[in-house]
Short mmCIF file of C-alpha atoms in Angstrom, two decimals:
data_model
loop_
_atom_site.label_atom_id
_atom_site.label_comp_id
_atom_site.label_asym_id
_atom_site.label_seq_id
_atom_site.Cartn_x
_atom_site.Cartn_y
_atom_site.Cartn_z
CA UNK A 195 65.96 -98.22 52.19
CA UNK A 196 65.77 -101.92 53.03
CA UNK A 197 62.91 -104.40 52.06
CA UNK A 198 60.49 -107.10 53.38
CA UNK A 199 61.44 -110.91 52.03
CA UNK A 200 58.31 -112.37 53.49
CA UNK A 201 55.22 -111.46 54.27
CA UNK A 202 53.95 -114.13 56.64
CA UNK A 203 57.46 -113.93 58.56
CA UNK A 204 56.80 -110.30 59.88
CA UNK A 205 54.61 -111.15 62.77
CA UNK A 206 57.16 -113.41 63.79
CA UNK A 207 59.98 -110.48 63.12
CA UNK A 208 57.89 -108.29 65.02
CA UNK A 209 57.51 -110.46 68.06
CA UNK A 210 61.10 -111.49 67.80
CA UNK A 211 62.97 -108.20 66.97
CA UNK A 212 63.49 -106.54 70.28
CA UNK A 213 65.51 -109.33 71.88
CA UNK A 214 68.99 -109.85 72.04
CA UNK A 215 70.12 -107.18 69.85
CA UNK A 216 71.95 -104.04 70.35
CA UNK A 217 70.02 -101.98 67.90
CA UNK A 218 66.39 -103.35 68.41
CA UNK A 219 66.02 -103.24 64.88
CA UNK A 220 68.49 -105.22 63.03
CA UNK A 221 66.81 -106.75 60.29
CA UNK A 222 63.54 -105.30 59.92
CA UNK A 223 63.98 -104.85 56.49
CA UNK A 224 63.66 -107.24 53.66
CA UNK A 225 62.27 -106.60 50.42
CA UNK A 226 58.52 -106.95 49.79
CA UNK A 227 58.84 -107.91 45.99
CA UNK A 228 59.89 -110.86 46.82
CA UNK A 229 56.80 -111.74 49.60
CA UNK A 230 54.43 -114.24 49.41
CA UNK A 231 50.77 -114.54 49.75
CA UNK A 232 49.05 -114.39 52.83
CA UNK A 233 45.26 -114.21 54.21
CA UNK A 234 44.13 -110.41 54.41
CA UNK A 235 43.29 -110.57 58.66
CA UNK A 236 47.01 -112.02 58.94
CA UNK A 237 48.61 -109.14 56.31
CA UNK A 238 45.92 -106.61 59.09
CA UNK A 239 47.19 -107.70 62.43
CA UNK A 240 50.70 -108.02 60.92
CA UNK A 241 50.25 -104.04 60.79
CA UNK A 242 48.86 -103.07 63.59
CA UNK A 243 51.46 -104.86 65.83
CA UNK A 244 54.16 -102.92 63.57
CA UNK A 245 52.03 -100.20 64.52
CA UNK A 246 52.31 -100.88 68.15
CA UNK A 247 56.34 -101.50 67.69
CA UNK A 248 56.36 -98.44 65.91
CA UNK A 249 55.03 -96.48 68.79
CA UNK A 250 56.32 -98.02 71.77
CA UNK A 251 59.95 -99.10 70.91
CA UNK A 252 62.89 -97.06 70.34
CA UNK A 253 61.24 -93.38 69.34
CA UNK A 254 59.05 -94.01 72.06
CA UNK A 255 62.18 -94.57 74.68
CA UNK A 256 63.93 -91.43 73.26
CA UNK A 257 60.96 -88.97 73.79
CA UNK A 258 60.42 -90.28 77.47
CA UNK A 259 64.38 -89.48 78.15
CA UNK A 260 64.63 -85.85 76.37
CA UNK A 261 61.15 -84.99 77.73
CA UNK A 262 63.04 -86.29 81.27
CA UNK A 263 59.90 -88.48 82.00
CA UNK A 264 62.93 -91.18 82.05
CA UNK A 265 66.68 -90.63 82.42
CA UNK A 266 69.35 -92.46 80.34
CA UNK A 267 71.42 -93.96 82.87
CA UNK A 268 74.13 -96.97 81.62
CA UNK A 269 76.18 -97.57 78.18
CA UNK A 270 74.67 -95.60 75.25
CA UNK A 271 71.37 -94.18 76.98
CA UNK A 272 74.06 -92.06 78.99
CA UNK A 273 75.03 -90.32 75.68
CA UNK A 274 71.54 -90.43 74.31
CA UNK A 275 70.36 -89.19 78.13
CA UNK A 276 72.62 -85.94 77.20
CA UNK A 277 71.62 -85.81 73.16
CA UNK A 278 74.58 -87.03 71.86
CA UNK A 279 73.32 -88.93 69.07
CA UNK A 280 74.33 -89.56 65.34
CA UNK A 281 72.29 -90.85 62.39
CA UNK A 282 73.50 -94.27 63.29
CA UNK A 283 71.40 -93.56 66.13
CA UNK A 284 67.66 -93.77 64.31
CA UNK A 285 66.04 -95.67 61.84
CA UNK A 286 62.39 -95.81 60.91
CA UNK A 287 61.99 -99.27 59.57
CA UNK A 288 59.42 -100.37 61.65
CA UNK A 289 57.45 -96.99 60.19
CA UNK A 290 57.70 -97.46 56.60
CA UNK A 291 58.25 -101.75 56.75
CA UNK A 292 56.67 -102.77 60.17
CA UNK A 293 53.75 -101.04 59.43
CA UNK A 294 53.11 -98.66 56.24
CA UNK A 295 53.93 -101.74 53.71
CA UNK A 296 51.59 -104.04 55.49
CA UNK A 297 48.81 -101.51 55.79
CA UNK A 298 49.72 -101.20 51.25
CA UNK A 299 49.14 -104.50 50.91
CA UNK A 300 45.82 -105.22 53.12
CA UNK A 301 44.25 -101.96 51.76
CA UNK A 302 44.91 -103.64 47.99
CA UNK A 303 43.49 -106.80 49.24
CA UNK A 304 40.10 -104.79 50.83
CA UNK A 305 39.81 -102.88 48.40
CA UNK A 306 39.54 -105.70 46.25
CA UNK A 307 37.29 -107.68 48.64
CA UNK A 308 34.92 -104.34 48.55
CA UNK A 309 35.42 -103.90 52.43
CA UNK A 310 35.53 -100.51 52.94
CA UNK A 311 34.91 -100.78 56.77
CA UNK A 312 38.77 -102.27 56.54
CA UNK A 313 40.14 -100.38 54.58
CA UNK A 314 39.25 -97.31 56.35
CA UNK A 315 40.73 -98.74 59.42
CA UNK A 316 43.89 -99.52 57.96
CA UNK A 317 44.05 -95.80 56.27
CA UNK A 318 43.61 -94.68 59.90
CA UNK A 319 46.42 -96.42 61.17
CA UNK A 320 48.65 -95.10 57.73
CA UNK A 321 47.60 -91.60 58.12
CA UNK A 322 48.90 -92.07 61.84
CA UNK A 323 52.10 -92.95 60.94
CA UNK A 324 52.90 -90.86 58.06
CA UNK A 325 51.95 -87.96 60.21
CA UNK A 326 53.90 -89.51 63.17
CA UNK A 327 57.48 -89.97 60.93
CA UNK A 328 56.60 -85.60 59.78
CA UNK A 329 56.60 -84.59 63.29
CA UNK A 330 59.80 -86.23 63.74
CA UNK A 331 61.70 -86.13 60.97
CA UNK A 332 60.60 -82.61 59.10
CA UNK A 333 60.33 -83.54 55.62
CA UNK A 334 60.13 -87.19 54.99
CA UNK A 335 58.88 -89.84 51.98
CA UNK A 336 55.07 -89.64 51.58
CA UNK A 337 53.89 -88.90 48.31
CA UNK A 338 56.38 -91.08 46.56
CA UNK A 339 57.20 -93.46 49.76
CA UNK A 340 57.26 -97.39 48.97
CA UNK A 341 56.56 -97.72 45.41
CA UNK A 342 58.94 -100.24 44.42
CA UNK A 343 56.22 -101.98 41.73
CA UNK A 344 56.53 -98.65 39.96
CA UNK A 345 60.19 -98.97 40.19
CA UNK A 346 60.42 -96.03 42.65
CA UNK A 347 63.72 -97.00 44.76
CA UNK A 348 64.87 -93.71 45.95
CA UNK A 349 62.02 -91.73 46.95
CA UNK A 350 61.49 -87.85 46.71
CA UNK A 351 60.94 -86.14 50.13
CA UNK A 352 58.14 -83.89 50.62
CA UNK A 353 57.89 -80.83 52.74
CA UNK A 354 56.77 -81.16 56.12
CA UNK A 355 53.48 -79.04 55.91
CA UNK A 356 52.58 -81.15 53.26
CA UNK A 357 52.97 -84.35 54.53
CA UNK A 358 50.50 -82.74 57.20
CA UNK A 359 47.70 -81.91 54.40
CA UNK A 360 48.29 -85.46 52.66
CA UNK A 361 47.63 -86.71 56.51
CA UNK A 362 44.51 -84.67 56.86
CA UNK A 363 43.29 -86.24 53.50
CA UNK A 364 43.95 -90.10 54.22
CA UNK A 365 41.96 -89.71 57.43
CA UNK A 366 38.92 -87.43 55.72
CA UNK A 367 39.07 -90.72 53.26
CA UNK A 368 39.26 -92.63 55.95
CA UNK A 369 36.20 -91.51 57.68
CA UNK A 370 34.31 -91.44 54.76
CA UNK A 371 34.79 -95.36 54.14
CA UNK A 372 34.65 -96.21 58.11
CA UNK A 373 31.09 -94.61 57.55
CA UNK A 374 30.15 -96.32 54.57
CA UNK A 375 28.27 -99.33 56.40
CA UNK A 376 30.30 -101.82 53.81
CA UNK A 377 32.85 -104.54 55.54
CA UNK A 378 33.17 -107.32 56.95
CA UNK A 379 35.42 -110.50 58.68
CA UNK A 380 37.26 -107.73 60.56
CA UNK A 381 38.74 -110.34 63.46
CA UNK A 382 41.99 -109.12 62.33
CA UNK A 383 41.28 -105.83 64.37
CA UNK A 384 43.74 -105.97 67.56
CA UNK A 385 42.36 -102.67 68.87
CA UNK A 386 38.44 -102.41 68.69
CA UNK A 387 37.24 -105.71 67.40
CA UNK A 388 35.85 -104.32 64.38
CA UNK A 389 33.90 -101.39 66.13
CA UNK A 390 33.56 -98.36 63.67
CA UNK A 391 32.00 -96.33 66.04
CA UNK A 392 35.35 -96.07 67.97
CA UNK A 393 37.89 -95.70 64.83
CA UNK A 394 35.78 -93.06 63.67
CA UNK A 395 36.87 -91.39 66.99
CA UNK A 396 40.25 -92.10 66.74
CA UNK A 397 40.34 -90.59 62.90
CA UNK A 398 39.35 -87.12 64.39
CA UNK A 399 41.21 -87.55 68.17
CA UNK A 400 44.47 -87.91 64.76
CA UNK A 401 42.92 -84.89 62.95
CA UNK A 402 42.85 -82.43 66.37
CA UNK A 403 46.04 -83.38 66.94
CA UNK A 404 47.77 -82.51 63.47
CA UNK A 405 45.72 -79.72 63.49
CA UNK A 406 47.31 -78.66 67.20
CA UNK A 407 50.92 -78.95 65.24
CA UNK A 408 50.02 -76.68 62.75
CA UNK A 409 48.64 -73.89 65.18
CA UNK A 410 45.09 -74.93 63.09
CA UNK A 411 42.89 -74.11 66.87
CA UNK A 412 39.26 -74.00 65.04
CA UNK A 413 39.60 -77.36 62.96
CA UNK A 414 41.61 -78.29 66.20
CA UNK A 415 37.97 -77.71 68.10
CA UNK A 416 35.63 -78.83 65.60
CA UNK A 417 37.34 -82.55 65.27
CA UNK A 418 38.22 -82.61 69.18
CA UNK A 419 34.92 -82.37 69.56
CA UNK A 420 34.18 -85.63 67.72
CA UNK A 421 37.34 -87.36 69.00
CA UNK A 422 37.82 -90.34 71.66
CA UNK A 423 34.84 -89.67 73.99
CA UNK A 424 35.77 -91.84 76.81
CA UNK A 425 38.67 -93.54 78.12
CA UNK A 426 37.02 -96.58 77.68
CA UNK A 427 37.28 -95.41 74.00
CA UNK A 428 41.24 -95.04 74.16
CA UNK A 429 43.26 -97.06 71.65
CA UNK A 430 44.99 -99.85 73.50
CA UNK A 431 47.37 -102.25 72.20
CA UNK A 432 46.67 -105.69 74.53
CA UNK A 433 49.37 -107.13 75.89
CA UNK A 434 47.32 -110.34 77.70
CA UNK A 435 49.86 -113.20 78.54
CA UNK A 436 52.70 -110.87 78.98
CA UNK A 437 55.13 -113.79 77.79
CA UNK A 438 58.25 -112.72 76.44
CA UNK A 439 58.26 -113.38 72.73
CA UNK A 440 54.90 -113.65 72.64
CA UNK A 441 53.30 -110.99 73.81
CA UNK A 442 54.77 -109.03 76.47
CA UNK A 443 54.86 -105.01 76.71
CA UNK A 444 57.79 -104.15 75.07
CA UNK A 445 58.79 -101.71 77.59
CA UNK A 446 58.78 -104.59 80.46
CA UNK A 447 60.61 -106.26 78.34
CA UNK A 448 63.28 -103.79 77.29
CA UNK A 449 63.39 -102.42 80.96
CA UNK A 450 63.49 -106.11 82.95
CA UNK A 451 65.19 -108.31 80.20
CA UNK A 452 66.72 -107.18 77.46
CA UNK A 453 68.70 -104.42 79.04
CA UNK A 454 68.16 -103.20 82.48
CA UNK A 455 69.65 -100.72 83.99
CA UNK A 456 69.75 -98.93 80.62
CA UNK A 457 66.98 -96.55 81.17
CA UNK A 458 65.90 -95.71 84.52
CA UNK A 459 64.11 -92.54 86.27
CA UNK A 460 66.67 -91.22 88.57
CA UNK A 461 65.90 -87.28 88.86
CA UNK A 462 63.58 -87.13 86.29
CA UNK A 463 61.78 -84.54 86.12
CA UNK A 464 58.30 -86.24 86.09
CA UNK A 465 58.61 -87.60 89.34
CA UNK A 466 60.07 -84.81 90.73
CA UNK A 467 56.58 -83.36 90.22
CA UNK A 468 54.23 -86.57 91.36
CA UNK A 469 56.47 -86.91 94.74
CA UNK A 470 55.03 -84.93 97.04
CA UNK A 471 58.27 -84.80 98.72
CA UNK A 472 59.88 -82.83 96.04
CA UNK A 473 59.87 -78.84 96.16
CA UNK A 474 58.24 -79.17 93.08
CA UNK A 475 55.70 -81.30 93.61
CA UNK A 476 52.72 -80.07 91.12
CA UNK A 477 49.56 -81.63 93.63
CA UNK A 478 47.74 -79.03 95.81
CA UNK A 479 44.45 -79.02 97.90
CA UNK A 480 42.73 -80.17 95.03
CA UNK A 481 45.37 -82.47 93.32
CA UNK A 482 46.83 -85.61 95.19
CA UNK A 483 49.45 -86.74 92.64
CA UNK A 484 50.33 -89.74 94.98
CA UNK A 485 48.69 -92.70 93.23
CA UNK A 486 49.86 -91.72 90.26
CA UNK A 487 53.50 -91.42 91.04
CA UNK A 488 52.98 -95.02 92.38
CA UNK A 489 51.90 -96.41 89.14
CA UNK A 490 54.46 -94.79 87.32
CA UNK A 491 57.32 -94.62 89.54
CA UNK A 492 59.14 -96.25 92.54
CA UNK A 493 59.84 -94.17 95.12
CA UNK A 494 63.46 -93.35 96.80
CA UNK A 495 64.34 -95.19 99.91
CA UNK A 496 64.93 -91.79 101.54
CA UNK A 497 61.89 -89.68 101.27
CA UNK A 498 63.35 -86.82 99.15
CA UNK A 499 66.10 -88.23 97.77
CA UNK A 500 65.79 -88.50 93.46
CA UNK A 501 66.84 -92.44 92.63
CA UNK A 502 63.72 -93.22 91.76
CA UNK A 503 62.88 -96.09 89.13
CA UNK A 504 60.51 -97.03 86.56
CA UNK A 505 57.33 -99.05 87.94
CA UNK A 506 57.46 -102.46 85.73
CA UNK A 507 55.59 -104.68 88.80
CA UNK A 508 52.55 -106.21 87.58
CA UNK A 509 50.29 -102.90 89.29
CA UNK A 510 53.02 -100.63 87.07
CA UNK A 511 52.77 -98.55 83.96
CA UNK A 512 55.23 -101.04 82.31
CA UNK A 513 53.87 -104.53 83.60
CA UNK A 514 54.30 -107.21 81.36
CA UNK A 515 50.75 -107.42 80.65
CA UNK A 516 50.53 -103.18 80.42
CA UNK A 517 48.45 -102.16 77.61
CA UNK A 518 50.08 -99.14 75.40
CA UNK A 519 48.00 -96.22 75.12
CA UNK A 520 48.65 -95.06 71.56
CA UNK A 521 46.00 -92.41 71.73
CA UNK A 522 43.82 -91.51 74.31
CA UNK A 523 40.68 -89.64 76.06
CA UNK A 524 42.72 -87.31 78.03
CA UNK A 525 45.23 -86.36 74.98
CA UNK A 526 41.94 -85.27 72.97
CA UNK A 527 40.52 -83.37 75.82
CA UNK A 528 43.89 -81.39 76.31
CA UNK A 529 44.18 -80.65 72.67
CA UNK A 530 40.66 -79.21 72.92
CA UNK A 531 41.61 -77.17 76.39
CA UNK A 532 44.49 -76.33 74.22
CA UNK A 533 42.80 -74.99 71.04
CA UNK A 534 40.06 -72.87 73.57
CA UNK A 535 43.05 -71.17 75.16
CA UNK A 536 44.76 -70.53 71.48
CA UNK A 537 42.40 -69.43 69.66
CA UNK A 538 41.67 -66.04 68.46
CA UNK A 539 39.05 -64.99 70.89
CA UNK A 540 40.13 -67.36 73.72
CA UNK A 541 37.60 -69.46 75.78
CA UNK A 542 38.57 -69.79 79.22
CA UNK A 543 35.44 -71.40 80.91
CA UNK A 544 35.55 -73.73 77.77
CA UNK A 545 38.86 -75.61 78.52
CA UNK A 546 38.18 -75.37 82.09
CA UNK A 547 35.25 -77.59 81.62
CA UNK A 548 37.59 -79.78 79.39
CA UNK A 549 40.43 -80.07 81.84
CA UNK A 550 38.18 -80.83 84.31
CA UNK A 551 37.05 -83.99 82.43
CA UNK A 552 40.11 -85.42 82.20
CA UNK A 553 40.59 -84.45 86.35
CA UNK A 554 37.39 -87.03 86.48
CA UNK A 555 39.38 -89.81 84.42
CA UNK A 556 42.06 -89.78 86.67
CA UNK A 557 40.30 -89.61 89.53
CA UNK A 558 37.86 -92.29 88.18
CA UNK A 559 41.55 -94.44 87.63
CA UNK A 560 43.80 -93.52 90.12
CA UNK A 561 41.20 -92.69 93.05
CA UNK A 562 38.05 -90.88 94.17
CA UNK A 563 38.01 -87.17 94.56
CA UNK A 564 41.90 -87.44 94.17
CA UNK A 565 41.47 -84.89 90.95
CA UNK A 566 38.46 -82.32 91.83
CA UNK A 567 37.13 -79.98 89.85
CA UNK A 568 38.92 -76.45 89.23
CA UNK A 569 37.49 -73.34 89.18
CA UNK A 570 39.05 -70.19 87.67
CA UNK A 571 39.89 -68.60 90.44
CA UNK A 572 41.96 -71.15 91.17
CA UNK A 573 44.21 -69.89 88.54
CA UNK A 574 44.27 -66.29 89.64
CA UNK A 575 47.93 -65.34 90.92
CA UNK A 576 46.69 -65.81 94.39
CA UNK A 577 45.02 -69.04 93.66
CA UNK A 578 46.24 -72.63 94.23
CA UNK A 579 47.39 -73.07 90.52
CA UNK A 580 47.94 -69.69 90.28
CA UNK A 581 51.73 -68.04 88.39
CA UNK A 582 52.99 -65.39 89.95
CA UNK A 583 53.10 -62.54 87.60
CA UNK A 584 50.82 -64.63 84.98
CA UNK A 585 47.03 -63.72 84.04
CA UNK A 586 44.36 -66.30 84.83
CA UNK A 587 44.08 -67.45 81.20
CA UNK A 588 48.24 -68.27 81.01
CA UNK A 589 47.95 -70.38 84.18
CA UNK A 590 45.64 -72.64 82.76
CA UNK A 591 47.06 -73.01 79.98
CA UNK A 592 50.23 -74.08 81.62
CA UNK A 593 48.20 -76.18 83.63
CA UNK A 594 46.76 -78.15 80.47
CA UNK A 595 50.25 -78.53 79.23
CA UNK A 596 52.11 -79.87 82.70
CA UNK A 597 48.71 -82.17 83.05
CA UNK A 598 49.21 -83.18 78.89
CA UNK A 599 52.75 -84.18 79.95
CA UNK A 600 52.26 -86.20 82.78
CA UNK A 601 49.35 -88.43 80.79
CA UNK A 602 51.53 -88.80 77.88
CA UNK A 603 54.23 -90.59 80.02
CA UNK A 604 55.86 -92.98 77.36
CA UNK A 605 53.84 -91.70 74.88
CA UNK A 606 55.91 -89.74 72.07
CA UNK A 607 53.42 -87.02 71.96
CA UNK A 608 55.36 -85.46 74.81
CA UNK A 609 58.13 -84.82 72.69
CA UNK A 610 56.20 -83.27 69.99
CA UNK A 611 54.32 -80.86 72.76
CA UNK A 612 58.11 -79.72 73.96
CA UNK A 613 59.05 -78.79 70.99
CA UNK A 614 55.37 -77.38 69.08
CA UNK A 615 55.19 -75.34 72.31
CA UNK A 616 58.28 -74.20 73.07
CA UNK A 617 59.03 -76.02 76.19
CA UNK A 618 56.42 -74.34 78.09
CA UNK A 619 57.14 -76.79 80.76
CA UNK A 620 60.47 -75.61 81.43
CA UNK A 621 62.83 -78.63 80.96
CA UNK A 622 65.97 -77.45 81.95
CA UNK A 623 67.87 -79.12 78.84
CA UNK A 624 70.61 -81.97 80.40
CA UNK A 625 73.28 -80.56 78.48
CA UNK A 626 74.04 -76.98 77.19
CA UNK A 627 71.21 -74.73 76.28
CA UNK A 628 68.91 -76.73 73.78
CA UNK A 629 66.30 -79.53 73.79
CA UNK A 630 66.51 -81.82 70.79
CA UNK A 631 64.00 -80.47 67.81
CA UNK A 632 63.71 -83.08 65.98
CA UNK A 633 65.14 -87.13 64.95
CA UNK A 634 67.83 -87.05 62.99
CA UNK A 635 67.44 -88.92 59.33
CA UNK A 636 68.86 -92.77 60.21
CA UNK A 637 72.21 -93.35 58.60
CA UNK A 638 71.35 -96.20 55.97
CA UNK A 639 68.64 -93.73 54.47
CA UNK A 640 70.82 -91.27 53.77
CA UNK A 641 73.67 -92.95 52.39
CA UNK A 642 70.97 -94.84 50.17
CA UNK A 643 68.63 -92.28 48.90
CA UNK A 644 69.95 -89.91 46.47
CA UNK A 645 67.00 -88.07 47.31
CA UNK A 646 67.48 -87.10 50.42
CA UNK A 647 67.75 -83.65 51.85
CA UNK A 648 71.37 -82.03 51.58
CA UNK A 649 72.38 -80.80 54.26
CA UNK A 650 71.28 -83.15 56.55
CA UNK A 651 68.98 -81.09 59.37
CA UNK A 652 70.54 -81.43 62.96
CA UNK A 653 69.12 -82.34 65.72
CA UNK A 654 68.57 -78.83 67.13
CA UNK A 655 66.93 -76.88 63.77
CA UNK A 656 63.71 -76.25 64.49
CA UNK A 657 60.84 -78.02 61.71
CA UNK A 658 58.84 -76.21 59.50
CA UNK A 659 55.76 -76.69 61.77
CA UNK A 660 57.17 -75.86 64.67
CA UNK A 661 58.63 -72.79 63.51
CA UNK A 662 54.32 -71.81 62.70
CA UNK A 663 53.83 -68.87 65.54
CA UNK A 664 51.42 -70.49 68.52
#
């Protein structure tokens, strides 16, 4: 694994990284022995936009092309668009050095300050990552993962499950110390300004979700339940002058600068399902999907045809000034419509009440009674939503993971939900009979770290939490 040099030169790396280069990440990594000192709020927000890059950047553009929210269309996204990838392919730099070394060094300097308030933010955003790089990678470094002051250069991996525990843990900590009423000076927050009430949501929206992966439905429930309660709540990473190098989405600028044409939306399969001029358009008599393809998509110049493209104008998902969702309202309202319908004695009217909150968020975003409320009859084989040859309960559920998929658009959560649930959705995969499983391990890891696992997984074994029975 590579290394941080300098400290104060990562927001500048981070700003800087995604332009011009072929890889998007060429040298993250420098070696963080060697940094100098900087003030803790710069060492915070220095971690939270590696958090942002972490989550938005090249992951993020892999899961929206195998989930076929997005469609590889020119030079390597072609390959990628049909999974043919190598470990050359991946790295997870900005992970462990964008973001997990930076949040190691401003939880040392809180900790020392006695700001516990901070620290439990920055645990938050740790314990999102580490559980982020498991659901990707299968077994990964966490227990023993960037300790180079303890002369730990070639870290052990730990199994995936476990990784999953140690996540549960850091944000259980993490609560405890967002709770503890002791912090201060927290201007460094890019997110929530400091607002405790809100991270405390976002620590148990993280803990549903895990919990979700590892088929967990009651603990699922209980921190759902106690998760982001609005969308006003949902963590957003600002994007407000949308200048390029500064601070513009990383998608717009990926998409409109740094290499259009690469990735487009030509038949994918999400639009197929917002265009109401596709057979399998998902919007009925009480679902008008039309605003929302609009914000997400262009549309064809021939009603019916498939070219579409991505929407990067300034009223578009990806404007330069677009806001990433890392984690929102809906996604913790579907995990908990999710967990009802999972569960051992199953609760119907329970995530039918849920699913019909998020139907108010959208129609509270996208447009007035454009979303109305289901019933359950609705579900019924005869009903609007209704399966053919499926009970009431399995329609829903299918309903809660197509709507799941079409909020996390971008979001690499959709890849995770293919895979945890066994492509429910029915991708029809773009080449031979499999979806990718999982990310392979990046190419400079494994040739480094004597540690790591042999064989190498491939991109089509299943992970050890995914192989948990629903």
């Amino acid at each position: 694994m590579k290394k941080f040099k300098n400290i104060l030169s990562l927001v500048l790396t981070i700003l800087l990284i995604f332009t011009g280069s072929c890889s998007y990440i060429d040298g993250f990594g420098e070696d963080p022995n060697n940094a100098g000192d900087a003030p803790t709020t710069s060492i915070m927000s220095a971690a939270m936009m590696g958090y942002d890059v972490s989550l938005t950047v090249q992951d993020a553009w892999y899961a929206a092309v195998w989930t076929q929210q997005l469609t590889g269309q020119a030079i390597q996204w072609i390959g990628i668009n049909n999974y043919d990838v190598t470990s050359s392919s991946f790295d997870w730099e900005p992970e462990y050095y964008g973001c997990l070394t930076q949040c190691n060094l401003a939880i040392e300097k809180l900790q020392a300050d006695e700001n516990r308030i901070g620290v439990g933010i920055m645990t938050v955003i740790q314990a999102h990552m580490y559980g982020h790089v498991a659901a990707l990678w299968g077994d990964v470094p966490f227990s023993a993962a960037l300790q180079f002051t303890e002369g730990i250069t070639n870290p052990t991996y730990d199994n995936q499950l476990s990784v999953y525990e140690g996540v549960q843990e850091l944000l259980d900590e993490a609560i405890v110390d967002l709770g503890s009423g002791i912090g201060s000076d927290l201007d460094a927050d890019l997110f929530y300004d400091g607002d405790v009430t809100k991270w405390i949501e976002v620590a148990h929206t993280l803990k549903a979700r895990y919990y979700l992966h590892v088929k967990d439905y009651a603990n699922a429930i209980t921190n759902a339940e106690q998760g982001i309660s609005s969308d006003e709540n949902s963590l957003r990473f600002p994007h407000t002058l949308g200048i390029q190098l500064q601070d513009m989405n990383l998608w717009h600028s990926f998409l409109t600068i740094d290499r259009p044409g690469d990735i487009g939306a030509r038949d994918a399969n999400l639009a197929k399902l917002l265009d109401v001029n596709q057979p399998m358009y998902r919007g009925n008599a009480k679902t008008d999907e039309s605003n929302r393809f609009a914000f997400y998509y262009t549309a064809p110049t021939n009603a019916g045809d498939v070219d579409y493209d991505i929407n990067t104008s300034d009223e578009g998902i990806f404007a330069r000034t677009a806001s990433d969702e890392l984690l929102t309202f809906s996604e913790n309202q579907l995990i908990l419509a999710e967990a009802h319908l999972r569960k051992d004695a199953p609760d119907a009217n329970a995530a039918l009440e849920v699913l019909n909150s998020v139907r108010q968020a959208l129609s509270n975003r996208f447009g007035e009674n454009l979303y109305q409320d289901y019933a359950l009859e609705d579900f019924a084989p005869s009903g609007i939503a209704g399966i053919a040859g499926a009970t009431t309960e399995e329609a829903l559920l299918f309903e809660v993971t197509e709507e799941k998929y079409a909020c996390l658009f971008g979001n690499i959560e959709a890849f995770n939900d293919l895979t945890r649930t066994k492509n429910l959705i029915g991708l029809t995969p773009k080449l031979g009979n499999q979806i990718p499983e999982r990310y392979l391990l990046p190419e400079e890891e494994t040739n480094a770290n004597s540690n790591a696992p042999n064989p190498i997984p491939g991109l089509f074994d299943i992970t050890a939490v995914n192989q948990i029975p629903l």
